[in-house]
Amino acid sequence: MSSTDTTHQVTIIGSGPAGLTAAVYAARANLEPLVIEGVIEGGPTGGQLTLTTDVENFPGFADGIMGPELILQMRAQAERFGTTFITEDIVKVNVEQRPFTLETASGNAISTQALIVATGAKPRRLDIPGEAELWGSGVSACATCDGFFFRDQHVVIVGGGDSAMEEAMFLTKFAAKVTVVHRRDELRASKIMQDRAFANDKIDFVWNAIPTEVNGSDGKVSSLTLKDTQTGEFSDLPCDGLFLAIGHIPNTWLFDGTLETDNDGYLIVDQPTTHTNVPGVFACGDVMDHTYRQAVTAAGTGCRAAMDAERWLAAGGDASHQ
Ligand code: NAP
């Protein structure tokens, strides 16, 4: 492993809205942050926003902005104030000794006093036959990205939460019919989202069912095999596309056994700060927030993480100091 003599003041892992906002703030505080913008567990460089098209709810863009363009703008803004970037995966992190050390996939060592974790979350998958083979060819976890391809077709969405309802309604803009498949007989989604989905003529529901196989050939989905959770019977649901909205898995494996997580695997911070259980390690964005998961809320926590890191360093970066 090659190493450098430089110990960075602040290193940020992740280059979505949380990581890049943290970089803007840390750079403007003269902390010369380093951003690691590697691909984390198959996710995109730049985070999930780079998989979306129009972003209409990020304040400041009255006419909307494309997700990848928004990320490019944030990156340029961070760079302008002195952020440096490394485009590589991090394969190992040691936060048990100080300064903290990080190892990249190509064997480079990075040393840092403060660490901001902005590694995001990835969509959960079903792990059933056919899913991986047809991923990107009819199977997707992003209605915003791929809904357009299903004009006048029949799509299935799996899940019963707010995301499933939101995506089902979004998909009705394109699809002729949207079937929500849920494993129970009541939705987890908020009442208002449920009411909207129930009122939409294009959306119907299959209750108490779990998909067991995605069927298709030649890069096209043709149906979904469902198992009735009450009777155990199998059935075939013909469809042209399958969208998953079954939650997200936070990208925390780099910190297994060192940073505290909640029951769902999200990093725990000492609210309202972004301090984790290890002094000098801060967390922001989707890796610590499963409630809001918006670009603007991720950016907000990124700002908080940079300010927390700045204050912690200014106070001496003491291992005992929160
Ligand atoms: P979620 O609330 O965790 O819902 C996940 C859904 O997927 C649940 O209905 C769950 O079923 C189902 N599920 C999980 N694993 C499954 C599996 N292996 N097979 C089949 N079904 C499975 O996740 P989310 O909908 O992504 O929402 C996350 C958070 O973001 C929530 O706090 C939500 O309120 C928020 N959010 C808000 C909005 C909005 O207000 N506009 C939009 C999107 C998200 P069970 O119900 O049986 O557990």
GROMACS .gro file of C-alpha atoms and ligand atoms in nm:
model
  370
    1MET     CA    1   0.000   0.000   0.000
    2SER     CA    2   0.145   0.338  -0.094
    3SER     CA    3   0.090   0.624   0.144
    4THR     CA    4   0.128   0.999   0.158
    5ASP     CA    5   0.280   1.209   0.433
    6THR     CA    6  -0.013   1.449   0.417
    7THR     CA    7  -0.280   1.423   0.681
    8HIS     CA    8  -0.593   1.591   0.554
    9GLN     CA    9  -0.797   1.800   0.791
   10VAL     CA   10  -1.128   1.672   0.653
   11THR     CA   11  -1.199   1.382   0.420
   12ILE     CA   12  -1.548   1.323   0.288
   13ILE     CA   13  -1.653   0.983   0.155
   14GLY     CA   14  -1.937   1.028  -0.094
   15SER     CA   15  -2.017   1.276  -0.366
   16GLY     CA   16  -2.395   1.309  -0.359
   17PRO     CA   17  -2.566   1.627  -0.236
   18ALA     CA   18  -2.465   1.557   0.126
   19GLY     CA   19  -2.096   1.499   0.053
   20LEU     CA   20  -2.065   1.788  -0.193
   21THR     CA   21  -2.243   2.035   0.034
   22ALA     CA   22  -2.013   1.929   0.318
   23ALA     CA   23  -1.724   1.995   0.078
   24VAL     CA   24  -1.848   2.345  -0.011
   25TYR     CA   25  -1.877   2.439   0.356
   26ALA     CA   26  -1.550   2.276   0.461
   27ALA     CA   27  -1.366   2.435   0.168
   28ARG     CA   28  -1.503   2.778   0.250
   29ALA     CA   29  -1.378   2.725   0.606
   30ASN     CA   30  -1.027   2.678   0.458
   31LEU     CA   31  -1.015   2.312   0.558
   32GLU     CA   32  -0.907   2.204   0.206
   33PRO     CA   33  -1.133   1.897   0.209
   34LEU     CA   34  -1.068   1.582   0.012
   35VAL     CA   35  -1.375   1.417  -0.143
   36ILE     CA   36  -1.368   1.051  -0.232
   37GLU     CA   37  -1.616   1.015  -0.514
   38GLY     CA   38  -1.576   0.645  -0.571
   39VAL     CA   39  -1.854   0.413  -0.670
   40ILE     CA   40  -1.989   0.268  -0.347
   41GLU     CA   41  -2.136  -0.081  -0.371
   42GLY     CA   42  -2.236  -0.042  -0.734
   43GLY     CA   43  -2.397   0.298  -0.684
   44PRO     CA   44  -2.318   0.585  -0.918
   45THR     CA   45  -2.045   0.844  -0.865
   46GLY     CA   46  -2.238   1.153  -0.763
   47GLY     CA   47  -2.504   0.955  -0.580
   48GLN     CA   48  -2.860   0.866  -0.663
   49LEU     CA   49  -2.936   1.210  -0.809
   50THR     CA   50  -2.730   1.118  -1.111
   51LEU     CA   51  -2.992   0.850  -1.185
   52THR     CA   52  -3.281   1.094  -1.193
   53THR     CA   53  -3.396   1.325  -1.465
   54ASP     CA   54  -3.582   1.645  -1.376
   55VAL     CA   55  -3.538   1.770  -1.021
   56GLU     CA   56  -3.822   2.012  -0.960
   57ASN     CA   57  -3.809   2.051  -0.585
   58PHE     CA   58  -3.453   2.169  -0.522
   59PRO     CA   59  -3.492   2.534  -0.420
   60GLY     CA   60  -3.332   2.789  -0.649
   61PHE     CA   61  -3.422   2.628  -0.980
   62ALA     CA   62  -3.762   2.765  -1.073
   63ASP     CA   63  -3.769   2.570  -1.399
   64GLY     CA   64  -3.618   2.254  -1.250
   65ILE     CA   65  -3.275   2.110  -1.320
   66MET     CA   66  -3.155   1.770  -1.438
   67GLY     CA   67  -3.016   1.555  -1.154
   68PRO     CA   68  -2.671   1.499  -1.312
   69GLU     CA   69  -2.641   1.872  -1.390
   70LEU     CA   70  -2.725   1.961  -1.030
   71ILE     CA   71  -2.448   1.731  -0.909
   72LEU     CA   72  -2.200   1.879  -1.161
   73GLN     CA   73  -2.285   2.228  -1.035
   74MET     CA   74  -2.236   2.127  -0.672
   75ARG     CA   75  -1.906   1.961  -0.758
   76ALA     CA   76  -1.782   2.270  -0.945
   77GLN     CA   77  -1.885   2.488  -0.652
   78ALA     CA   78  -1.689   2.268  -0.409
   79GLU     CA   79  -1.388   2.265  -0.641
   80ARG     CA   80  -1.393   2.644  -0.676
   81PHE     CA   81  -1.323   2.684  -0.305
   82GLY     CA   82  -1.036   2.436  -0.293
   83THR     CA   83  -1.183   2.087  -0.265
   84THR     CA   84  -0.977   1.809  -0.419
   85PHE     CA   85  -1.131   1.488  -0.549
   86ILE     CA   86  -1.020   1.128  -0.575
   87THR     CA   87  -1.230   0.907  -0.800
   88GLU     CA   88  -1.178   0.567  -0.642
   89ASP     CA   89  -1.349   0.316  -0.419
   90ILE     CA   90  -1.254   0.306  -0.054
   91VAL     CA   91  -1.210  -0.054   0.053
   92LYS     CA   92  -1.105  -0.010   0.415
   93VAL     CA   93  -1.140   0.253   0.686
   94ASN     CA   94  -0.976   0.256   1.026
   95VAL     CA   95  -1.141   0.495   1.271
   96GLU     CA   96  -0.999   0.318   1.575
   97GLN     CA   97  -0.668   0.501   1.556
   98ARG     CA   98  -0.593   0.867   1.499
   99PRO     CA   99  -0.545   1.018   1.254
  100PHE     CA  100  -0.800   0.801   1.076
  101THR     CA  101  -0.679   0.603   0.775
  102LEU     CA  102  -0.852   0.503   0.455
  103GLU     CA  103  -0.737   0.260   0.189
  104THR     CA  104  -0.843   0.290  -0.175
  105ALA     CA  105  -0.903   0.002  -0.416
  106SER     CA  106  -0.570   0.069  -0.588
  107GLY     CA  107  -0.384   0.054  -0.257
  108ASN     CA  108  -0.342   0.425  -0.180
  109ALA     CA  109  -0.350   0.527   0.186
  110ILE     CA  110  -0.525   0.843   0.300
  111SER     CA  111  -0.481   0.994   0.642
  112THR     CA  112  -0.730   1.239   0.789
  113GLN     CA  113  -0.808   1.412   1.116
  114ALA     CA  114  -1.184   1.438   1.064
  115LEU     CA  115  -1.398   1.210   0.851
  116ILE     CA  116  -1.740   1.288   0.705
  117VAL     CA  117  -1.937   0.982   0.597
  118ALA     CA  118  -2.179   1.061   0.313
  119THR     CA  119  -2.197   0.717   0.154
  120GLY     CA  120  -2.573   0.721   0.089
  121ALA     CA  121  -2.803   0.424   0.052
  122LYS     CA  122  -2.886   0.184  -0.224
  123PRO     CA  123  -3.226   0.046  -0.323
  124ARG     CA  124  -3.310  -0.289  -0.168
  125ARG     CA  125  -3.355  -0.578  -0.411
  126LEU     CA  126  -3.577  -0.884  -0.395
  127ASP     CA  127  -3.299  -1.134  -0.474
  128ILE     CA  128  -3.523  -1.363  -0.676
  129PRO     CA  129  -3.450  -1.548  -1.001
  130GLY     CA  130  -3.467  -1.328  -1.310
  131GLU     CA  131  -3.421  -1.000  -1.120
  132ALA     CA  132  -3.048  -0.960  -1.184
  133GLU     CA  133  -3.069  -1.090  -1.542
  134LEU     CA  134  -3.343  -0.841  -1.634
  135TRP     CA  135  -3.210  -0.549  -1.426
  136GLY     CA  136  -3.211  -0.243  -1.650
  137SER     CA  137  -3.414  -0.434  -1.910
  138GLY     CA  138  -3.756  -0.403  -1.752
  139VAL     CA  139  -3.658  -0.430  -1.387
  140SER     CA  140  -3.574  -0.105  -1.212
  141ALA     CA  141  -3.570   0.064  -0.872
  142CYS     CA  142  -3.615   0.412  -1.015
  143ALA     CA  143  -3.950   0.508  -1.164
  144THR     CA  144  -3.826   0.860  -1.227
  145CYS     CA  145  -3.539   0.729  -1.436
  146ASP     CA  146  -3.713   0.452  -1.628
  147GLY     CA  147  -4.090   0.520  -1.620
  148PHE     CA  148  -4.070   0.692  -1.955
  149PHE     CA  149  -3.988   0.362  -2.127
  150PHE     CA  150  -4.324   0.208  -2.034
  151ARG     CA  151  -4.561   0.430  -2.224
  152ASP     CA  152  -4.904   0.260  -2.257
  153GLN     CA  153  -4.772  -0.059  -2.098
  154HIS     CA  154  -4.852  -0.252  -1.781
  155VAL     CA  155  -4.603  -0.215  -1.498
  156VAL     CA  156  -4.589  -0.371  -1.153
  157ILE     CA  157  -4.456  -0.195  -0.849
  158VAL     CA  158  -4.359  -0.393  -0.541
  159GLY     CA  159  -4.388  -0.233  -0.197
  160GLY     CA  160  -4.642  -0.072   0.030
  161GLY     CA  161  -4.464   0.238   0.157
  162ASP     CA  162  -4.471   0.604   0.056
  163SER     CA  163  -4.211   0.542  -0.214
  164ALA     CA  164  -4.426   0.271  -0.374
  165MET     CA  165  -4.731   0.500  -0.376
  166GLU     CA  166  -4.534   0.796  -0.506
  167GLU     CA  167  -4.372   0.591  -0.778
  168ALA     CA  168  -4.701   0.421  -0.870
  169MET     CA  169  -4.862   0.760  -0.921
  170PHE     CA  170  -4.564   0.884  -1.116
  171LEU     CA  171  -4.577   0.578  -1.340
  172THR     CA  172  -4.942   0.644  -1.429
  173LYS     CA  173  -4.816   0.941  -1.632
  174PHE     CA  174  -4.676   0.689  -1.880
  175ALA     CA  175  -4.814   0.341  -1.821
  176ALA     CA  176  -5.160   0.225  -1.919
  177LYS     CA  177  -5.191   0.034  -1.594
  178VAL     CA  178  -4.993   0.010  -1.269
  179THR     CA  179  -5.035  -0.284  -1.033
  180VAL     CA  180  -4.905  -0.249  -0.679
  181VAL     CA  181  -4.803  -0.583  -0.528
  182HIS     CA  182  -4.780  -0.576  -0.150
  183ARG     CA  183  -4.690  -0.854   0.091
  184ARG     CA  184  -4.960  -0.762   0.345
  185ASP     CA  185  -5.323  -0.651   0.325
  186GLU     CA  186  -5.260  -0.299   0.445
  187LEU     CA  187  -5.019  -0.034   0.327
  188ARG     CA  188  -4.738   0.117   0.527
  189ALA     CA  189  -4.768   0.444   0.331
  190SER     CA  190  -4.907   0.759   0.492
  191LYS     CA  191  -5.283   0.809   0.475
  192ILE     CA  192  -5.266   1.091   0.223
  193MET     CA  193  -5.049   0.888  -0.013
  194GLN     CA  194  -5.278   0.587   0.023
  195ASP     CA  195  -5.586   0.799  -0.052
  196ARG     CA  196  -5.426   0.940  -0.365
  197ALA     CA  197  -5.324   0.596  -0.489
  198PHE     CA  198  -5.666   0.443  -0.416
  199ALA     CA  199  -5.832   0.731  -0.603
  200ASN     CA  200  -5.620   0.677  -0.914
  201ASP     CA  201  -5.813   0.470  -1.174
  202LYS     CA  202  -5.494   0.344  -1.335
  203ILE     CA  203  -5.365   0.183  -1.014
  204ASP     CA  204  -5.483  -0.153  -0.883
  205PHE     CA  205  -5.356  -0.366  -0.597
  206VAL     CA  206  -5.261  -0.728  -0.539
  207TRP     CA  207  -5.256  -0.795  -0.164
  208ASN     CA  208  -5.074  -1.060   0.039
  209ALA     CA  209  -4.838  -1.148  -0.242
  210ILE     CA  210  -4.462  -1.173  -0.280
  211PRO     CA  211  -4.281  -1.203  -0.613
  212THR     CA  212  -4.081  -1.523  -0.644
  213GLU     CA  213  -3.952  -1.493  -1.002
  214VAL     CA  214  -3.922  -1.237  -1.280
  215ASN     CA  215  -3.997  -1.399  -1.613
  216GLY     CA  216  -3.887  -1.275  -1.953
  217SER     CA  217  -3.652  -1.327  -2.241
  218ASP     CA  218  -3.454  -1.129  -2.498
  219GLY     CA  219  -3.407  -0.847  -2.248
  220LYS     CA  220  -3.779  -0.801  -2.187
  221VAL     CA  221  -3.996  -0.873  -1.886
  222SER     CA  222  -4.310  -1.075  -1.964
  223SER     CA  223  -4.452  -1.163  -1.623
  224LEU     CA  224  -4.398  -1.197  -1.253
  225THR     CA  225  -4.455  -1.515  -1.055
  226LEU     CA  226  -4.636  -1.434  -0.731
  227LYS     CA  227  -4.682  -1.638  -0.418
  228ASP     CA  228  -4.992  -1.579  -0.209
  229THR     CA  229  -4.870  -1.534   0.150
  230GLN     CA  230  -5.201  -1.668   0.290
  231THR     CA  231  -5.260  -1.976   0.074
  232GLY     CA  232  -4.909  -2.044  -0.054
  233GLU     CA  233  -5.046  -2.065  -0.410
  234PHE     CA  234  -4.845  -1.940  -0.706
  235SER     CA  235  -4.984  -1.729  -0.991
  236ASP     CA  236  -4.852  -1.552  -1.298
  237LEU     CA  237  -4.901  -1.176  -1.340
  238PRO     CA  238  -4.829  -1.067  -1.699
  239CYS     CA  239  -4.650  -0.729  -1.713
  240ASP     CA  240  -4.399  -0.532  -1.917
  241GLY     CA  241  -4.195  -0.385  -1.635
  242LEU     CA  242  -4.118  -0.429  -1.267
  243PHE     CA  243  -4.032  -0.146  -1.028
  244LEU     CA  244  -3.904  -0.209  -0.678
  245ALA     CA  245  -3.987   0.029  -0.394
  246ILE     CA  246  -3.904  -0.191  -0.097
  247GLY     CA  247  -3.680   0.044   0.092
  248HIS     CA  248  -3.312   0.123   0.092
  249ILE     CA  249  -2.999  -0.024   0.248
  250PRO     CA  250  -2.755   0.231   0.386
  251ASN     CA  251  -2.397   0.194   0.265
  252THR     CA  252  -2.224   0.130   0.597
  253TRP     CA  253  -2.025  -0.190   0.546
  254LEU     CA  254  -1.697   0.005   0.561
  255PHE     CA  255  -1.777   0.083   0.923
  256ASP     CA  256  -1.906  -0.253   1.045
  257GLY     CA  257  -1.828  -0.292   1.413
  258THR     CA  258  -1.702   0.064   1.459
  259LEU     CA  259  -1.985   0.309   1.395
  260GLU     CA  260  -2.318   0.255   1.570
  261THR     CA  261  -2.622   0.186   1.355
  262ASP     CA  262  -2.994   0.161   1.429
  263ASN     CA  263  -3.203  -0.153   1.372
  264ASP     CA  264  -3.235  -0.069   1.002
  265GLY     CA  265  -2.860  -0.025   0.961
  266TYR     CA  266  -2.853   0.357   0.940
  267LEU     CA  267  -2.567   0.538   1.115
  268ILE     CA  268  -2.672   0.688   1.446
  269VAL     CA  269  -2.580   1.050   1.506
  270ASP     CA  270  -2.613   1.255   1.820
  271GLN     CA  271  -2.909   1.463   1.699
  272PRO     CA  272  -2.931   1.750   1.625
  273THR     CA  273  -2.557   1.725   1.546
  274THR     CA  274  -2.396   1.489   1.296
  275HIS     CA  275  -2.148   1.339   1.546
  276THR     CA  276  -2.131   0.960   1.533
  277ASN     CA  277  -2.018   0.754   1.832
  278VAL     CA  278  -1.653   0.803   1.724
  279PRO     CA  279  -1.531   1.158   1.795
  280GLY     CA  280  -1.414   1.316   1.470
  281VAL     CA  281  -1.638   1.102   1.249
  282PHE     CA  282  -1.952   1.273   1.121
  283ALA     CA  283  -2.237   1.136   0.911
  284CYS     CA  284  -2.474   1.308   0.672
  285GLY     CA  285  -2.726   1.230   0.398
  286ASP     CA  286  -2.911   0.907   0.331
  287VAL     CA  287  -2.664   0.694   0.527
  288MET     CA  288  -2.804   0.848   0.847
  289ASP     CA  289  -3.154   0.954   0.738
  290HIS     CA  290  -3.427   0.713   0.637
  291THR     CA  291  -3.710   0.954   0.696
  292TYR     CA  292  -3.668   1.236   0.447
  293ARG     CA  293  -3.418   1.114   0.187
  294GLN     CA  294  -3.444   1.426  -0.026
  295ALA     CA  295  -3.160   1.601  -0.210
  296VAL     CA  296  -3.225   1.918  -0.014
  297THR     CA  297  -3.236   1.746   0.325
  298ALA     CA  298  -2.917   1.555   0.240
  299ALA     CA  299  -2.752   1.884   0.146
  300GLY     CA  300  -2.871   2.031   0.477
  301THR     CA  301  -2.711   1.753   0.680
  302GLY     CA  302  -2.393   1.788   0.471
  303CYS     CA  303  -2.375   2.153   0.577
  304ARG     CA  304  -2.422   2.050   0.940
  305ALA     CA  305  -2.149   1.783   0.917
  306ALA     CA  306  -1.895   2.032   0.779
  307MET     CA  307  -1.978   2.285   1.051
  308ASP     CA  308  -1.955   2.015   1.318
  309ALA     CA  309  -1.619   1.901   1.181
  310GLU     CA  310  -1.490   2.258   1.167
  311ARG     CA  311  -1.590   2.322   1.529
  312TRP     CA  312  -1.447   1.991   1.643
  313LEU     CA  313  -1.113   2.063   1.473
  314ALA     CA  314  -1.109   2.419   1.609
  315ALA     CA  315  -1.157   2.276   1.959
  316GLY     CA  316  -0.846   2.066   1.915
  317GLY     CA  317  -0.986   1.753   1.754
  318ASP     CA  318  -0.977   1.584   2.089
  319ALA     CA  319  -1.070   1.214   2.097
  320SER     CA  320  -1.282   1.273   2.404
  321HIS     CA  321  -1.452   1.582   2.271
  322GLN     CA  322  -1.789   1.570   2.097
  323NAP     P1  323  -4.054   0.185   0.364
  323NAP     O1  324  -4.145   0.281   0.430
  323NAP     O2  325  -3.956   0.111   0.446
  323NAP     O3  326  -4.147   0.081   0.286
  323NAP     C1  327  -4.093  -0.032   0.225
  323NAP     C2  328  -4.208  -0.120   0.177
  323NAP     O4  329  -4.153  -0.232   0.109
  323NAP     C3  330  -4.293  -0.172   0.292
  323NAP     O5  331  -4.429  -0.167   0.256
  323NAP     C4  332  -4.246  -0.316   0.307
  323NAP     O6  333  -4.348  -0.403   0.347
  323NAP     C5  334  -4.203  -0.351   0.167
  323NAP     N1  335  -4.095  -0.449   0.164
  323NAP     C6  336  -3.975  -0.443   0.226
  323NAP     N2  337  -3.899  -0.549   0.196
  323NAP     C7  338  -3.974  -0.626   0.113
  323NAP     C8  339  -3.952  -0.749   0.048
  323NAP     N3  340  -3.836  -0.815   0.061
  323NAP     N4  341  -4.049  -0.799  -0.030
  323NAP     C9  342  -4.167  -0.732  -0.045
  323NAP     N5  343  -4.194  -0.614   0.013
  323NAP    C10  344  -4.098  -0.563   0.092
  323NAP     O7  345  -3.966   0.254   0.249
  323NAP     P2  346  -4.003   0.377   0.154
  323NAP     O8  347  -4.140   0.364   0.099
  323NAP     O9  348  -3.888   0.385   0.059
  323NAP    O10  349  -4.000   0.502   0.250
  323NAP    C11  350  -3.885   0.532   0.330
  323NAP    C12  351  -3.908   0.661   0.406
  323NAP    O11  352  -3.915   0.773   0.315
  323NAP    C13  353  -4.040   0.661   0.483
  323NAP    O12  354  -4.019   0.726   0.604
  323NAP    C14  355  -4.132   0.739   0.396
  323NAP    O13  356  -4.237   0.801   0.468
  323NAP    C15  357  -4.039   0.841   0.332
  323NAP     N6  358  -4.092   0.884   0.200
  323NAP    C16  359  -4.181   0.987   0.198
  323NAP    C17  360  -4.235   1.027   0.077
  323NAP    C18  361  -4.332   1.139   0.073
  323NAP    O14  362  -4.387   1.173   0.176
  323NAP     N7  363  -4.356   1.200  -0.040
  323NAP    C19  364  -4.201   0.962  -0.041
  323NAP    C20  365  -4.112   0.855  -0.034
  323NAP    C21  366  -4.059   0.817   0.088
  323NAP     P3  367  -4.414  -0.397   0.495
  323NAP    O15  368  -4.502  -0.277   0.493
  323NAP    O16  369  -4.486  -0.526   0.506
  323NAP    O17  370  -4.297  -0.383   0.590
   0.00000   0.00000   0.00000
